[in-house]
Amino acid sequence: MRNRYDQIVVGGGNAGAVIAGRLSEIPDCRVLLIEAGPHYRSVSQTPQDLKSAFTTSVQVHDWHYTGEAVPGRSMPYARGKATGGCSAVNGAIALRGLEQDFADWARCGNSIWSWDKVFPYFLRIENDQDFGSAPHHGRSGPLPIVRFRDQELVSVQKAFREACMASGYGWVPDHNDPRGLNGIGPIPMNRDGDVRVSSAIAYLHPAQDRENLTILDKTTVLRVLFDGKRAIGVEVRRENGTIERIEGGAVILAAGSINTPAILWRSGVGPREDLKRLGAPLVHELQGVGSNLIDHAQSLVGLYPKPEVVQQDMPDVQLVLEYTAPGSQYNNDMQIYCVNKLGTERFPELDSPAGFLYGAMCVINRPESRGRVTLTSLDPDIQPRIDFRLNTHAEDMRKLVDGVRRCWDIAHTDAFKEFSTGVAVLTPGVVENDRKLEQYIWDNAATIWHAVGTCKMGPATDNHAVVDQYLGVHGIGNLRVADGSVFPDHVSRNPMLTIYLVAERCADLIKNGNRV
C-alpha cells in the first residue's frame, strides 16, 4: 500500500499524540499517526488500568521490557503501549522542569530552548484548576492540573507531611511555582477526578474526527524509508502481520527514548561499527544514537504496615518533598515521596502478610551517570538492550546515600512509625556505614521510569548529538525526533510536562517553517 501524507508521526504516546493533534489543526496538512498499541476513542471505552490516576499501570498496556539497572542485574522497565504512551500508564505527576534545566540546554548549543523561550509552552499546556489565575500558570490549556486537598490525604501522607515539617522542611503549596521552592507540598497531577488525563484524552480525542488526521493503531514501525539521505516514509507491520510501505512528505519519530533510537538503528542511522555488526545497511553515521541514556534513580526505605494501613484503592502518592542535596550545583535536585503501597517484588526475599509495604523513596533528579540503548538484532520483536548504569558516577551514589538516610530519619519519626511494625531489609548498622549503605543502594537500584536523552539535541560538533535545536536529525532531510530522547540532560523534575513542551514546540516549528 502506497499512501501519501504530509507528516507521518511515529508513536502515539506522550509526545506523538500532542504533535498529531496540533498538526491536524492545519486544514490542508494530511497527518498520519502510527501507534503500536491500541487507540481508545473515548474515556468510556478506555480500560480501567489506563483511566485510574491513582496507580500506575505496568502490566496490560506495556512493552514488557527489561533493563540492566547496574551491571549484572536486570529489572522490569515499564513503557506504555497505547495512544497516550507513558502518559496513559504513569503516576499522573505533572511537574515542570526548572529554569536551571533549560539554561543548561541552551548552554549545550540549543539557544532556542532557554527558559524565556519555553516557559510560555508550560502555560499553553495546562489548565491549572488551583492556581490558574496566577501569572505563572495557564487556565485554558488541554491538560487539567489539580492537587490533593488536605481532607483528601490518607493518614500515612498526613504523617509524612508532619514528619517532614518537624524535620525543618517548609510547606510548598505549588511545586510548579517557577521559583523552584524547597519543601513538601501536594503533587500537581494531570487528572480529572480519578481519571488520568493522558495525551490521548487531552489532544487526540478532540482531534480524532478531523478528516486530515488518520490514526493507525496496533501497527509497528519497522524502519524509516529513505531516498538517499532524505526520509520519504516508513515501513510498517500491521496487526495481521502484513508489511506495508507508507510514504509521506516528512517523518517525525516520537516513539520514546527506548524505541526511537531502535527505529533509527533498524533504519541504518546510528554508530557505524554497531550497524555493521548487525548487518544493517548504513544510511548515515550518527555515533550518538542510543547513547546518553539518563534516568532518575531511586532508593527507598520500605516499612511493614500495620493491618489496614495499606489499601489497594489508595493513591500511590499524594505529596512530594523537594530539596537540594548538600554540595550540589543544582537546586531541588532531589525528591522524597511517601509511597502508600509498594509491591513486595522490590524485595523478593520478603513475605509481607498484606502483600504490600509502604515507605519513603528518594529520587535523584539530576544524575551524572549515563547509559546506552543498543540493538542485539534487527528483529523488531527482540527488545533493545537497555543498559542504565545507575549510580556508576560517584556523585550520584553520594547523593543517594544522603537521601536514604533522610528517608530513614523520616521513617523513624513518631508520626510515621505509628503506622508501621518495622523496617524491611535495612538495619541501623547498614544505614550508619557508608560502604554498607552504598551496597544496599547498588543491590536495590531502580528507576522511576523516566528515560531520556538517547537522541540528544545539540550542534553537529557534539559527537553525541543526534538532532539539532530545531529537532531535525543531523545529516538527514525530512526527519525529525520529538520526544524525551532529545533531552540534552535530564530535568530536575518528572519529565512528562517537559515532553509535552517538546511536542508542542515541534508542532510550532513545523507550522512556522522553523521560525521561533
XYZ file of N, CA and C in Angstrom, residues 174-292:
357
model
N 2.558 25.100 45.924
C 2.606 24.977 44.461
C 4.023 24.621 44.019
N 4.251 23.338 43.751
C 5.573 22.912 43.289
C 5.874 23.348 41.858
N 4.876 23.894 41.144
C 5.140 24.422 39.805
C 5.378 25.928 39.800
N 5.534 26.510 40.967
C 5.979 27.893 41.062
C 7.371 27.971 40.423
N 7.596 28.859 39.443
C 8.883 28.902 38.744
C 10.084 29.168 39.629
N 9.850 29.648 40.839
C 10.979 29.909 41.732
C 11.640 28.627 42.221
N 10.989 27.479 42.057
C 11.585 26.205 42.461
C 11.835 26.145 43.951
N 10.776 26.246 44.746
C 10.906 26.310 46.191
C 11.213 24.936 46.774
N 12.111 24.905 47.767
C 12.379 23.681 48.519
C 11.253 23.428 49.499
N 10.941 22.155 49.752
C 9.974 21.817 50.782
C 8.989 20.769 50.323
N 7.991 20.532 51.168
C 6.998 19.498 50.910
C 5.666 20.136 50.530
N 4.977 19.500 49.581
C 3.683 20.011 49.171
C 2.952 19.017 48.300
N 1.718 19.327 47.930
C 0.920 18.419 47.102
C 1.478 18.321 45.689
N 1.363 17.148 45.103
C 1.880 16.907 43.753
C 0.865 17.406 42.733
N 1.273 18.281 41.803
C 0.375 18.621 40.694
C 0.154 17.387 39.827
N -1.110 17.099 39.510
C -1.421 15.884 38.766
C -2.340 16.197 37.592
N -2.113 15.513 36.478
C -2.980 15.651 35.300
C -4.111 14.636 35.402
N -5.143 15.050 36.091
C -6.279 14.152 36.287
C -7.566 14.954 36.362
N -8.642 14.260 36.063
C -9.987 14.807 36.199
C -10.714 13.895 37.168
N -10.777 14.297 38.438
C -11.259 13.390 39.476
C -10.274 12.252 39.620
N -10.728 11.027 39.386
C -9.823 9.885 39.486
C -9.392 9.372 38.116
N -9.664 10.147 37.054
C -9.289 9.745 35.693
C -7.959 10.385 35.315
N -7.010 9.561 34.920
C -5.723 10.045 34.409
C -5.955 10.637 33.012
N -5.668 11.921 32.850
C -5.867 12.575 31.557
C -4.559 12.496 30.777
N -4.482 11.521 29.905
C -3.281 11.288 29.105
C -3.255 12.239 27.912
N -2.155 12.188 27.152
C -2.094 12.986 25.927
C -3.135 12.520 24.924
N -3.509 11.236 24.967
C -4.559 10.744 24.069
C -5.891 11.404 24.383
N -6.232 11.482 25.671
C -7.501 12.093 26.069
C -7.466 13.602 25.831
N -6.344 14.237 26.169
C -6.270 15.696 26.093
C -6.124 16.207 24.663
N -5.377 15.501 23.819
C -5.047 16.019 22.492
C -5.658 15.232 21.335
N -5.732 13.897 21.453
C -6.234 13.102 20.333
C -7.749 13.050 20.281
N -8.390 12.892 21.438
C -9.851 12.795 21.418
C -10.511 14.010 20.751
N -10.059 15.239 21.030
C -10.685 16.375 20.334
C -10.363 16.434 18.842
N -9.279 15.748 18.419
C -8.821 15.864 17.031
C -9.168 14.666 16.168
N -9.536 13.544 16.763
C -9.553 12.273 16.045
C -10.579 12.199 14.902
N -11.565 13.045 14.878
C -12.553 13.006 13.813
C -12.262 13.995 12.687
N -11.141 14.691 12.766
C -10.778 15.588 11.668
C -10.437 14.773 10.428
N -10.890 15.236 9.268
C -10.698 14.479 8.039
C -9.224 14.348 7.658
N -8.394 15.276 8.100
C -6.986 15.249 7.702
C -6.104 14.471 8.670
N -6.704 13.812 9.689
C -5.935 13.015 10.654
C -6.342 11.551 10.551
N -5.353 10.696 10.311
C -5.556 9.247 10.299
C -4.776 8.649 11.456
N -5.432 7.829 12.256
C -4.775 7.146 13.380
C -4.714 5.665 13.041
N -3.511 5.176 12.905
C -3.278 3.772 12.569
C -2.723 3.088 13.812
N -3.572 2.388 14.571
C -3.110 1.758 15.805
C -2.779 0.287 15.569
N -2.249 -0.358 16.591
C -1.843 -1.763 16.536
C -0.942 -2.033 15.330
N -0.053 -1.064 15.070
C 0.817 -1.119 13.902
C 2.240 -0.779 14.330
N 3.181 -1.657 14.008
C 4.583 -1.486 14.403
C 5.383 -0.881 13.257
N 6.103 0.201 13.547
C 7.003 0.784 12.552
C 8.308 -0.001 12.561
N 8.649 -0.572 11.425
C 9.869 -1.369 11.316
C 11.078 -0.495 11.048
N 10.919 0.462 10.125
C 12.055 1.325 9.788
C 11.566 2.537 9.021
N 12.417 3.543 8.971
C 12.190 4.715 8.132
C 12.726 4.406 6.743
N 12.020 4.856 5.720
C 12.448 4.672 4.328
C 13.142 5.940 3.847
N 14.175 5.767 3.044
C 14.973 6.899 2.578
C 15.140 6.879 1.065
N 15.250 8.053 0.501
C 15.762 8.250 -0.846
C 17.066 9.001 -0.668
N 18.192 8.270 -0.761
C 19.465 8.860 -0.382
C 19.470 9.170 1.098
N 19.628 10.437 1.436
C 19.599 10.845 2.847
C 18.398 11.752 3.115
N 17.275 11.372 2.513
C 16.038 12.098 2.730
C 14.943 11.098 3.066
N 14.278 11.295 4.208
C 13.199 10.395 4.613
C 12.009 10.575 3.685
N 11.435 9.451 3.239
C 10.295 9.507 2.328
C 9.097 8.704 2.838
N 9.238 8.084 4.015
C 8.131 7.305 4.549
C 8.599 6.281 5.547
N 7.744 5.294 5.810
C 8.055 4.253 6.793
C 7.563 2.905 6.276
N 8.210 1.872 6.777
C 7.744 0.507 6.566
C 7.131 0.029 7.870
N 5.914 -0.539 7.782
C 5.187 -0.927 8.989
C 4.720 -2.372 8.880
N 4.408 -2.917 10.041
C 3.792 -4.240 10.117
C 2.454 -4.091 10.816
N 1.399 -4.492 10.118
C 0.061 -4.391 10.682
C -0.199 -5.538 11.656
N -1.305 -5.447 12.372
C -1.644 -6.442 13.393
C -1.731 -7.849 12.808
N -2.158 -7.972 11.551
C -2.280 -9.288 10.919
C -0.973 -9.791 10.313
N 0.120 -9.038 10.516
C 1.422 -9.450 10.009
C 1.786 -8.884 8.660
N 0.877 -8.200 8.003
C 1.134 -7.631 6.687
C 2.161 -6.510 6.776
N 3.146 -6.540 5.861
C 4.153 -5.484 5.788
C 3.705 -4.476 4.732
N 3.716 -3.192 5.100
C 3.264 -2.149 4.178
C 4.282 -1.018 4.131
N 4.275 -0.338 3.008
C 5.113 0.834 2.799
C 4.193 2.056 2.748
N 4.458 3.036 3.585
C 3.629 4.234 3.634
C 4.522 5.446 3.385
N 4.190 6.223 2.388
C 5.024 7.358 2.017
C 4.478 8.658 2.586
N 5.371 9.596 2.808
C 4.967 10.887 3.346
C 5.994 11.949 3.037
N 5.566 13.185 3.179
C 6.472 14.293 2.914
C 7.539 14.443 3.978
N 7.230 14.053 5.225
C 8.194 14.135 6.320
C 7.806 13.124 7.386
N 8.812 12.714 8.179
C 8.607 11.734 9.245
C 9.062 12.345 10.560
N 8.245 12.157 11.588
C 8.598 12.598 12.939
C 8.629 11.368 13.836
N 9.772 11.060 14.411
C 9.883 9.949 15.347
C 9.560 10.448 16.748
N 8.523 9.866 17.343
C 8.106 10.205 18.703
C 7.790 8.920 19.448
N 8.662 7.937 19.288
C 8.430 6.602 19.845
C 9.047 6.426 21.226
N 9.668 7.474 21.772
C 10.212 7.405 23.126
C 11.694 7.099 23.155
N 12.261 7.237 24.337
C 13.721 7.154 24.495
C 14.289 5.759 24.311
N 13.435 4.744 24.300
C 13.903 3.385 24.022
C 13.647 3.029 22.559
N 12.441 3.254 22.079
C 12.082 2.792 20.737
C 12.520 3.723 19.617
N 12.653 5.020 19.868
C 13.125 5.911 18.804
C 14.537 5.553 18.355
N 15.515 5.414 19.262
C 16.846 5.010 18.769
C 16.844 3.628 18.123
N 15.979 2.728 18.609
C 15.901 1.397 18.000
C 15.430 1.492 16.549
N 14.425 2.329 16.294
C 13.947 2.503 14.920
C 15.037 3.103 14.048
N 15.765 4.079 14.568
C 16.856 4.664 13.792
C 17.914 3.630 13.445
N 18.300 2.799 14.402
C 19.277 1.743 14.126
C 18.762 0.821 13.026
N 17.493 0.370 13.154
C 16.937 -0.536 12.134
C 16.859 0.140 10.769
N 16.837 1.468 10.763
C 16.747 2.227 9.515
C 18.113 2.530 8.917
N 19.184 2.155 9.609
C 20.522 2.410 9.099
C 21.117 3.735 9.511
N 20.584 4.327 10.586
C 21.102 5.592 11.115
C 21.605 5.327 12.524
N 22.916 5.458 12.723
C 23.477 5.178 14.031
C 24.975 4.985 13.958
N 25.561 4.371 14.991
C 27.014 4.164 15.022
C 27.443 3.159 13.950
N 28.409 3.524 13.159
C 28.815 2.723 12.013
C 29.183 1.285 12.403
N 30.021 1.129 13.398
C 30.502 -0.218 13.736
C 29.381 -1.094 14.283
N 28.478 -0.508 15.045
C 27.351 -1.286 15.576
C 26.415 -1.736 14.458
N 26.148 -0.852 13.515
C 25.280 -1.219 12.400
C 25.935 -2.292 11.534
N 27.231 -2.173 11.352
C 27.957 -3.190 10.589
C 27.864 -4.543 11.277
N 28.000 -4.558 12.595
C 27.909 -5.799 13.357
C 26.546 -6.472 13.169
N 25.492 -5.658 13.063
C 24.146 -6.197 12.912
C 23.794 -6.529 11.463
N 24.632 -6.102 10.532
C 24.341 -6.327 9.122
C 23.352 -5.341 8.547
N 23.237 -4.171 9.180
C 22.313 -3.150 8.695
C 23.011 -2.258 7.677
N 22.384 -1.985 6.534
C 22.986 -1.058 5.573
C 23.098 0.334 6.184
N 24.232 0.973 6.026
C 24.448 2.293 6.615
C 23.839 3.373 5.719
N 22.875 4.109 6.262
C 22.317 5.267 5.574
C 23.066 6.521 5.987
N 23.290 6.650 7.291
C 24.020 7.822 7.783
C 24.608 7.498 9.150
N 25.870 7.832 9.326
C 26.531 7.555 10.604
C 26.250 8.672 11.604
N 25.677 8.281 12.741
C 25.481 9.191 13.864
C 25.847 8.428 15.132
N 26.989 8.737 15.677
C 27.529 7.996 16.804
C 26.645 8.058 18.037
N 25.885 9.143 18.161
C 25.145 9.359 19.409
C 23.823 8.640 19.524
N 23.348 7.988 18.468
C 22.044 7.340 18.537
C 22.067 6.213 19.570
N 21.290 6.359 20.625
C 21.227 5.368 21.693
C 22.136 5.662 22.872
N 23.092 6.582 22.704
C 23.956 6.926 23.841
C 23.267 7.970 24.711
N 23.923 8.382 25.785
C 23.410 9.447 26.662
C 22.097 9.077 27.343
